mmCIF file of C-alpha atoms in Angstrom:
data_model
loop_
_atom_site.group_PDB
_atom_site.id
_atom_site.type_symbol
_atom_site.label_atom_id
_atom_site.label_comp_id
_atom_site.label_asym_id
_atom_site.label_seq_id
_atom_site.Cartn_x
_atom_site.Cartn_y
_atom_site.Cartn_z
ATOM 1 C CA MET A 16 96.104 92.448 80.530
ATOM 2 C CA GLU A 17 96.295 92.030 84.125
ATOM 3 C CA ALA A 18 94.302 95.060 85.410
ATOM 4 C CA VAL A 19 92.432 98.242 84.320
ATOM 5 C CA LEU A 20 92.399 101.284 86.506
ATOM 6 C CA GLU A 21 89.985 104.192 85.724
ATOM 7 C CA ILE A 22 89.216 107.437 87.199
ATOM 8 C CA VAL A 23 85.500 108.121 87.294
ATOM 9 C CA SER A 24 84.304 111.333 85.474
ATOM 10 C CA LEU A 25 80.933 112.490 86.256
ATOM 11 C CA GLY A 26 79.793 112.370 82.526
ATOM 12 C CA ALA A 27 81.102 108.660 82.349
ATOM 13 C CA ARG A 28 79.867 107.365 85.820
ATOM 14 C CA ASP A 29 77.392 104.900 84.169
ATOM 15 C CA ASP A 30 79.899 103.498 81.761
ATOM 16 C CA ASP A 31 82.370 103.011 84.589
ATOM 17 C CA PHE A 32 80.191 101.499 87.112
ATOM 18 C CA GLU A 33 77.985 99.381 84.742
ATOM 19 C CA LYS A 34 78.941 98.965 81.002
ATOM 20 C CA LYS A 35 82.730 98.889 81.495
ATOM 21 C CA LEU A 36 82.310 96.630 84.760
ATOM 22 C CA ARG A 37 80.401 93.951 82.729
ATOM 23 C CA MET A 38 82.705 94.212 79.709
ATOM 24 C CA TYR A 39 85.838 93.809 81.686
ATOM 25 C CA ALA A 40 84.536 90.945 83.470
ATOM 26 C CA LYS A 41 83.343 89.164 80.388
ATOM 27 C CA CYS A 42 86.717 89.680 78.921
ATOM 28 C CA ALA A 43 88.373 87.995 82.119
ATOM 29 C CA ILE A 44 90.388 91.122 83.133
ATOM 30 C CA PRO A 45 91.486 89.995 86.623
ATOM 31 C CA LEU A 46 91.274 93.334 88.209
ATOM 32 C CA TYR A 47 89.219 96.431 87.566
ATOM 33 C CA VAL A 48 89.706 99.400 89.795
ATOM 34 C CA ILE A 49 87.412 102.300 89.948
ATOM 35 C CA ILE A 50 88.847 105.555 91.224
ATOM 36 C CA ASP A 51 86.148 107.777 92.463
ATOM 37 C CA PRO A 52 87.134 111.386 93.541
ATOM 38 C CA SER A 53 83.531 112.344 94.236
ATOM 39 C CA GLU A 54 83.159 109.554 96.858
ATOM 40 C CA ASN A 55 87.112 109.590 97.894
ATOM 41 C CA VAL A 56 87.155 105.840 97.494
ATOM 42 C CA CYS A 57 88.665 103.165 95.166
ATOM 43 C CA THR A 58 86.833 100.033 94.496
ATOM 44 C CA LEU A 59 88.769 97.054 93.535
ATOM 45 C CA HIS A 60 86.839 94.301 91.634
ATOM 46 C CA SER A 61 88.248 90.847 91.237
ATOM 47 C CA ARG A 62 87.461 87.321 90.245
ATOM 48 C CA PRO A 63 85.661 87.994 86.923
ATOM 49 C CA THR A 64 82.845 85.681 85.807
ATOM 50 C CA ARG A 65 81.764 84.819 82.062
ATOM 51 C CA THR A 66 78.411 86.232 83.137
ATOM 52 C CA GLY A 67 79.871 89.863 83.286
ATOM 53 C CA VAL A 68 80.129 90.389 86.988
ATOM 54 C CA TYR A 69 83.093 90.280 89.586
ATOM 55 C CA ALA A 70 82.516 87.866 92.296
ATOM 56 C CA GLU A 71 84.646 90.060 94.774
ATOM 57 C CA GLN A 72 84.617 93.617 95.583
ATOM 58 C CA LYS A 73 86.634 95.797 98.105
ATOM 59 C CA SER A 74 86.359 99.484 98.895
ATOM 60 C CA VAL A 75 89.544 101.372 99.816
ATOM 61 C CA PRO A 76 89.170 105.072 101.113
ATOM 62 C CA PHE A 77 91.465 107.634 99.794
ATOM 63 C CA GLY A 78 94.320 107.711 102.271
ATOM 64 C CA GLU A 79 94.729 104.038 102.659
ATOM 65 C CA ASP A 80 97.035 101.905 100.445
ATOM 66 C CA LEU A 81 95.444 100.377 97.601
ATOM 67 C CA VAL A 82 96.959 96.774 97.094
ATOM 68 C CA LEU A 83 96.663 95.094 93.533
ATOM 69 C CA PRO A 84 97.281 91.198 93.881
ATOM 70 C CA LEU A 85 98.709 90.682 90.444
ATOM 71 C CA GLU A 86 99.930 87.221 89.311
ATOM 72 C CA GLY A 87 102.940 86.314 91.440
ATOM 73 C CA ARG A 88 103.289 89.863 92.960
ATOM 74 C CA GLU A 89 101.515 92.986 94.539
ATOM 75 C CA ILE A 90 101.627 96.485 93.560
ATOM 76 C CA VAL A 91 100.896 98.975 96.201
ATOM 77 C CA VAL A 92 99.216 102.357 95.180
ATOM 78 C CA LYS A 93 99.475 105.058 97.703
ATOM 79 C CA THR A 94 96.052 106.978 97.857
ATOM 80 C CA ASP A 95 96.991 109.500 100.484
ATOM 81 C CA GLY A 96 97.749 112.100 97.806
ATOM 82 C CA PHE A 97 94.655 111.622 95.531
ATOM 83 C CA PRO A 98 92.405 114.773 95.320
ATOM 84 C CA ARG A 99 89.377 114.462 97.642
ATOM 85 C CA ALA A 100 85.843 115.757 96.968
ATOM 86 C CA GLU A 101 84.749 118.906 98.780
ATOM 87 C CA GLY A 102 82.301 118.336 101.614
#
């Protein structure tokens, strides 16, 4: 598996930002992207370590392109159409 992309729901916030983050890093998933509609941001985690952390993190606000650097190629996700939180 090269990447996991998840949309945060209010009920699973702790799972996505803590439990799953550690689990995917320990499993050596190269990219973990958390799409957070309540904050209008995508967070790209990369360079997993065996200790359950990602060495790099990059935030991409909705409206900017999310570039996923996969092995030998890049995938560009357009975020300008993502629903935004009110406020």
